[in-house]
Structures are given as structure tokens and as C-alpha cells.
PDB file of C-alpha atoms in Angstrom:
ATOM      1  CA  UNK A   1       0.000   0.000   0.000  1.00 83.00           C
ATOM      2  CA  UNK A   2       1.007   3.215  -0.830  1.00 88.00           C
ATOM      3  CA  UNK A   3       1.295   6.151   1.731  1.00 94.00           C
ATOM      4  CA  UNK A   4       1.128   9.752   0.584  1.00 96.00           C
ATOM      5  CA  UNK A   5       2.949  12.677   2.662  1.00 96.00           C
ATOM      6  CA  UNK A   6       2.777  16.465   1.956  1.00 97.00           C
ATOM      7  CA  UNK A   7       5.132  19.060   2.520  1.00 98.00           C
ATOM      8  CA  UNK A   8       5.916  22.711   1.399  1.00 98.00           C
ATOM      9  CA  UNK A   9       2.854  24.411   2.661  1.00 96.00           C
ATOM     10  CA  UNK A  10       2.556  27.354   4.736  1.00 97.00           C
ATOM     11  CA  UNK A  11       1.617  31.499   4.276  1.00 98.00           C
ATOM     12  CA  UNK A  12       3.120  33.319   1.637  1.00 98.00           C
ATOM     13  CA  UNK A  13       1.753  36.620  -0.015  1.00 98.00           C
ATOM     14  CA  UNK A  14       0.177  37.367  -3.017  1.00 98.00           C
ATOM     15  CA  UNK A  15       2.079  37.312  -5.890  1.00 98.00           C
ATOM     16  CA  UNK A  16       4.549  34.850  -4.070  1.00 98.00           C
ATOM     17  CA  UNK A  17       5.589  31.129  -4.598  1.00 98.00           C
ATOM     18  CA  UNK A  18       5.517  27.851  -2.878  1.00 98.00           C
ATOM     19  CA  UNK A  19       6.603  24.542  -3.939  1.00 98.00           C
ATOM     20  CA  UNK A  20       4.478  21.503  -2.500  1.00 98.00           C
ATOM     21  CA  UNK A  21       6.110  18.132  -2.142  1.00 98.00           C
ATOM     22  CA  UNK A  22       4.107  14.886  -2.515  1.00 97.00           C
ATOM     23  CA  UNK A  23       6.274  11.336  -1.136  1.00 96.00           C
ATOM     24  CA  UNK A  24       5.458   8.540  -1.293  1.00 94.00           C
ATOM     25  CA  UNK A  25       6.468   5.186   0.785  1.00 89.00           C
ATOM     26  CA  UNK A  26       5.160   1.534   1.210  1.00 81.00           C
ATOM     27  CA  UNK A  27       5.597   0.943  -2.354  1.00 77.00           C
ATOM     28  CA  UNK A  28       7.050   2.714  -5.866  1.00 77.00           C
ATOM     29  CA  UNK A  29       4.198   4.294  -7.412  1.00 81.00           C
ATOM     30  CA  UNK A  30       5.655   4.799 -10.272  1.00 86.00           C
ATOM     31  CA  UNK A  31       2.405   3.179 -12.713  1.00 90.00           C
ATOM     32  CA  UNK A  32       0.327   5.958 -10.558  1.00 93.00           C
ATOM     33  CA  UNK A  33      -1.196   8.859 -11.748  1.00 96.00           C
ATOM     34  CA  UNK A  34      -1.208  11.989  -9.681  1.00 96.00           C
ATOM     35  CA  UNK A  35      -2.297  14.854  -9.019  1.00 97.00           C
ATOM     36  CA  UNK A  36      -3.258  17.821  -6.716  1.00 98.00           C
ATOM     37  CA  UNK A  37      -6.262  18.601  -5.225  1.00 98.00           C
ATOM     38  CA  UNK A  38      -7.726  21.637  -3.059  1.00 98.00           C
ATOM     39  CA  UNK A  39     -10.568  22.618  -0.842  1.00 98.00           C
ATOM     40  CA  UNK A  40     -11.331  25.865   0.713  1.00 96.00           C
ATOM     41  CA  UNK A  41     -13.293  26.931   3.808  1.00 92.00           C
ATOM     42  CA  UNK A  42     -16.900  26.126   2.518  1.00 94.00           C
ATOM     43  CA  UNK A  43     -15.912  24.590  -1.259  1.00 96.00           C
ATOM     44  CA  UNK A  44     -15.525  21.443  -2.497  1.00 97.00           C
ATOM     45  CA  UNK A  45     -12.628  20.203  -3.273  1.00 97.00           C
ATOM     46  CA  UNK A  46     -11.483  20.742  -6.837  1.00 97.00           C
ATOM     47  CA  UNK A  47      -8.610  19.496  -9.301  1.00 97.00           C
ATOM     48  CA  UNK A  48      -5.554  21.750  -9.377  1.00 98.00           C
ATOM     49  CA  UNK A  49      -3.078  19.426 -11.378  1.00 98.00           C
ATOM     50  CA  UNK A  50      -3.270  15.792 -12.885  1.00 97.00           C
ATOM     51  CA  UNK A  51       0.117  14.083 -14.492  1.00 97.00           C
ATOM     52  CA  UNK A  52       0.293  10.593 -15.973  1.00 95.00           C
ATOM     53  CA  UNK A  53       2.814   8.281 -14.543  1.00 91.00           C
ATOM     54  CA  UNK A  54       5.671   9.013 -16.836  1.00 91.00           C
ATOM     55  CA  UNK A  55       5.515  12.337 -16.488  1.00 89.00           C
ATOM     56  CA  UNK A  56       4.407  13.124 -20.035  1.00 91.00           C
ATOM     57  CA  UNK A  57       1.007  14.624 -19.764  1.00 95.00           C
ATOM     58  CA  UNK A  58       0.256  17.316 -17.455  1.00 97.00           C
ATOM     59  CA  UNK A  59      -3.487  18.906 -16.767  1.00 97.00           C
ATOM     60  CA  UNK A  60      -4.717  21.609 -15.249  1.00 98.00           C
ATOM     61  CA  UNK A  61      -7.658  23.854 -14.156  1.00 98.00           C
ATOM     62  CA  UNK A  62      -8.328  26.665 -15.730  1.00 98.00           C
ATOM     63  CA  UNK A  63      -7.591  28.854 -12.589  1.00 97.00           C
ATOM     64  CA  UNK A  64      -4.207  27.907 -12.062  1.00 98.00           C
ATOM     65  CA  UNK A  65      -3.131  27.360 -15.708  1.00 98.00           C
ATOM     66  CA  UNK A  66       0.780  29.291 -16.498  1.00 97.00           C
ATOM     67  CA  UNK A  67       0.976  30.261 -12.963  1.00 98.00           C
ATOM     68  CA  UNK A  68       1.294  26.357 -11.540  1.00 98.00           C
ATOM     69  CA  UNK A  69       3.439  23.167 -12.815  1.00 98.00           C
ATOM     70  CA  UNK A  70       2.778  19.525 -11.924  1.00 98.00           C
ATOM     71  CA  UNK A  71       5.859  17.299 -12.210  1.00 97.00           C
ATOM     72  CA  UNK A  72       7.459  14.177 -10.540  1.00 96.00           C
ATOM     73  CA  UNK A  73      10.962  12.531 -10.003  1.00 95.00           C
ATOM     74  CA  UNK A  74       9.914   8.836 -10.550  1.00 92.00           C
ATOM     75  CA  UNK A  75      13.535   7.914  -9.066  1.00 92.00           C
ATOM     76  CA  UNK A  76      12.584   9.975  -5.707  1.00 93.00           C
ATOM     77  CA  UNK A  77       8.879   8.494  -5.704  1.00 93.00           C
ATOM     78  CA  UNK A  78       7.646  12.008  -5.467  1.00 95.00           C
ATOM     79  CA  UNK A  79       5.033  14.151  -6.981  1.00 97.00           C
ATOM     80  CA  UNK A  80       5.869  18.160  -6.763  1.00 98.00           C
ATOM     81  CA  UNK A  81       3.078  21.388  -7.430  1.00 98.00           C
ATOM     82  CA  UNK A  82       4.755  24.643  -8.240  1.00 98.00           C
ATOM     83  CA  UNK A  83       3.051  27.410  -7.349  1.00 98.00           C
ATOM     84  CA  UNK A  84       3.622  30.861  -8.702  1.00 98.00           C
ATOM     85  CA  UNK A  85       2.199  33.913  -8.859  1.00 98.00           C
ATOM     86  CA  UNK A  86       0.364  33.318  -5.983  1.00 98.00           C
ATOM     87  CA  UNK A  87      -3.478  34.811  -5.112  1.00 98.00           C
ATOM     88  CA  UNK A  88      -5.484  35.011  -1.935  1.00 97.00           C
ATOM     89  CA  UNK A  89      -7.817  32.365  -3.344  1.00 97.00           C
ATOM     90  CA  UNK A  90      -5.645  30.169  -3.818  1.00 98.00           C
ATOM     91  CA  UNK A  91      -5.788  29.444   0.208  1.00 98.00           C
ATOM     92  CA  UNK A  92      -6.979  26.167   0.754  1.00 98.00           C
ATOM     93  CA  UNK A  93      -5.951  22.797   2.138  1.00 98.00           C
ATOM     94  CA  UNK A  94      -3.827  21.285  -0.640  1.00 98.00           C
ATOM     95  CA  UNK A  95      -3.770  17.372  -1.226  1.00 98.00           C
ATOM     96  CA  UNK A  96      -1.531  14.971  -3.423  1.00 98.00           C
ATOM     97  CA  UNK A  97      -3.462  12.152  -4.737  1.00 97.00           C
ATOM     98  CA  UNK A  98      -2.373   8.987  -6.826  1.00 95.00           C
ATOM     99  CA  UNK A  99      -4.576   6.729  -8.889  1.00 94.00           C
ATOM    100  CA  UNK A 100      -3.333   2.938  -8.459  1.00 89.00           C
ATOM    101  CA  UNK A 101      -5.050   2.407 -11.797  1.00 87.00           C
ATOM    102  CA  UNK A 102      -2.424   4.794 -13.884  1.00 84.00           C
ATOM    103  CA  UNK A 103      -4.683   7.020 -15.777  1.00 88.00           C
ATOM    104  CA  UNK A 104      -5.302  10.602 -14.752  1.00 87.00           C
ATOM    105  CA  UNK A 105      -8.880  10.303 -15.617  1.00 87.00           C
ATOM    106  CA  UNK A 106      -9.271   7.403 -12.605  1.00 88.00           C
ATOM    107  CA  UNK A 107      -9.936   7.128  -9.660  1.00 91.00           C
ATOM    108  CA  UNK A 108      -8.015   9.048  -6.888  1.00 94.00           C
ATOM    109  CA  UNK A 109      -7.797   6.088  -4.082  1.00 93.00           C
ATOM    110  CA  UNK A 110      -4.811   7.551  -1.931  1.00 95.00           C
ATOM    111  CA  UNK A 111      -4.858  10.335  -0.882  1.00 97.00           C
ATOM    112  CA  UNK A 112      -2.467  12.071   0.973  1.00 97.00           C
ATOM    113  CA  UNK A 113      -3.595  13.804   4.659  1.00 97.00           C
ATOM    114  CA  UNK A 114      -3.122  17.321   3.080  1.00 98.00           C
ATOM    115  CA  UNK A 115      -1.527  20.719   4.024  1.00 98.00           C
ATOM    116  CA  UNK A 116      -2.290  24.282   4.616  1.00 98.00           C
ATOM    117  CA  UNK A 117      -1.473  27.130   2.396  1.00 98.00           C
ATOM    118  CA  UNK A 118      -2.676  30.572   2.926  1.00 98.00           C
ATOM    119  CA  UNK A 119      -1.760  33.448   0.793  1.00 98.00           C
ATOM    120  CA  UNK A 120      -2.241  36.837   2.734  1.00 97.00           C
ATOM    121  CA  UNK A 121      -0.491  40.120   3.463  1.00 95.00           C
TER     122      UNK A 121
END
């Protein structure tokens, strides 16, 4: 079984940066898919970044698209969420995700426990 940790969070202001790590242990999930997820006070929790197991596709919500980048070091077993350019509503709880069944459009079945970031003057 895979676990999924988080690190990387914490308060930055706007127009700052933050990168998120995502590692994983128990197993190599390198077949996974991953991605990044977010929920703020009162939302649901939405998609912020999908990439396929190799690394070769990368997807993204329209909110975060040229100011975010998804990528992963297979050989580390972790998943990483650049974040640039950052905006108050992009607060939220963030939360790495892998699908065990390799595509981006699966599943999500571990998750990771998530992390805080907050972007505020």
C-alpha cells in the first residue's frame, strides 16, 4: 500500500511562490497517476493538477493554468506542485493524490492527509 505525505505548505503573499512536495512510501508508485487537489473553507474540493505516470502529460484547471506546474521525479517516488504567482484564493488545504489504476482520468484512491497554504499580506 502506498502512503502519501505532503510538505511545502505554509503562508506566503500574493504574488509569491511555494513549492508543494508529494512522497510517497510503502511501495514505488511509479504506474500511478497523480495529481493535486484543493478545498477551501466552505468549497468542495477541486482538481488543481493531474500528471500521468511518466511524467508526459500534465493537466490543469483553468484557474491555475501558467501560474502552476505539476511534475514528478519517478527515481525519488515524489510528486511536486509549483506554485507561482500566488493569489489570496488560492488558500486552501492542498492534497496529493495517486490513482493505483495509472490514468489521470481514474480514480483518486490515496490520498495524501493534506496541508495548509494561505496566501495573505
Amino acid at each position: 500500500q502506498v502512503q502519501l505525505v505532503e510538505s511545502g505548505g505554509g503562508l506566503v503573499q500574493p504574488g509569491g511562490s511555494l513549492r508543494l512536495s508529494c512522497a510517497a512510501s510503502g511501495r514505488t508508485f511509479t504506474t500511478y497517476a497523480a495529481g493535486w487537489f484543493r478545498q477551501a473553507p466552505g468549497k468542495e474540493r477541486e482538481s488543481v493538477a493531474k500528471i500521468t505516470w511518466r511524467g508526459s502529460g500534465t493537466y490543469y484547471a483553468d484557474s491555475v493554468k501558467g501560474r502552476f506546474t505539476i511534475s514528478r521525479d519517478n527515481a525519488k517516488n515524489t510528486v511536486y506542485l509549483q506554485m507561482n504567482s500566488l493569489k489570496p484564493e488560492d488558500t486552501a488545504v492542498y492534497y496529493c493524490a495517486a490513482a493505483s489504476r495509472g490514468y489521470v482520468s481514474s480514480t483518486y484512491d490515496i490520498w495524501g492527509q493534506g496541508i495548509q497554504v494561505t496566501v495573505s499580506s
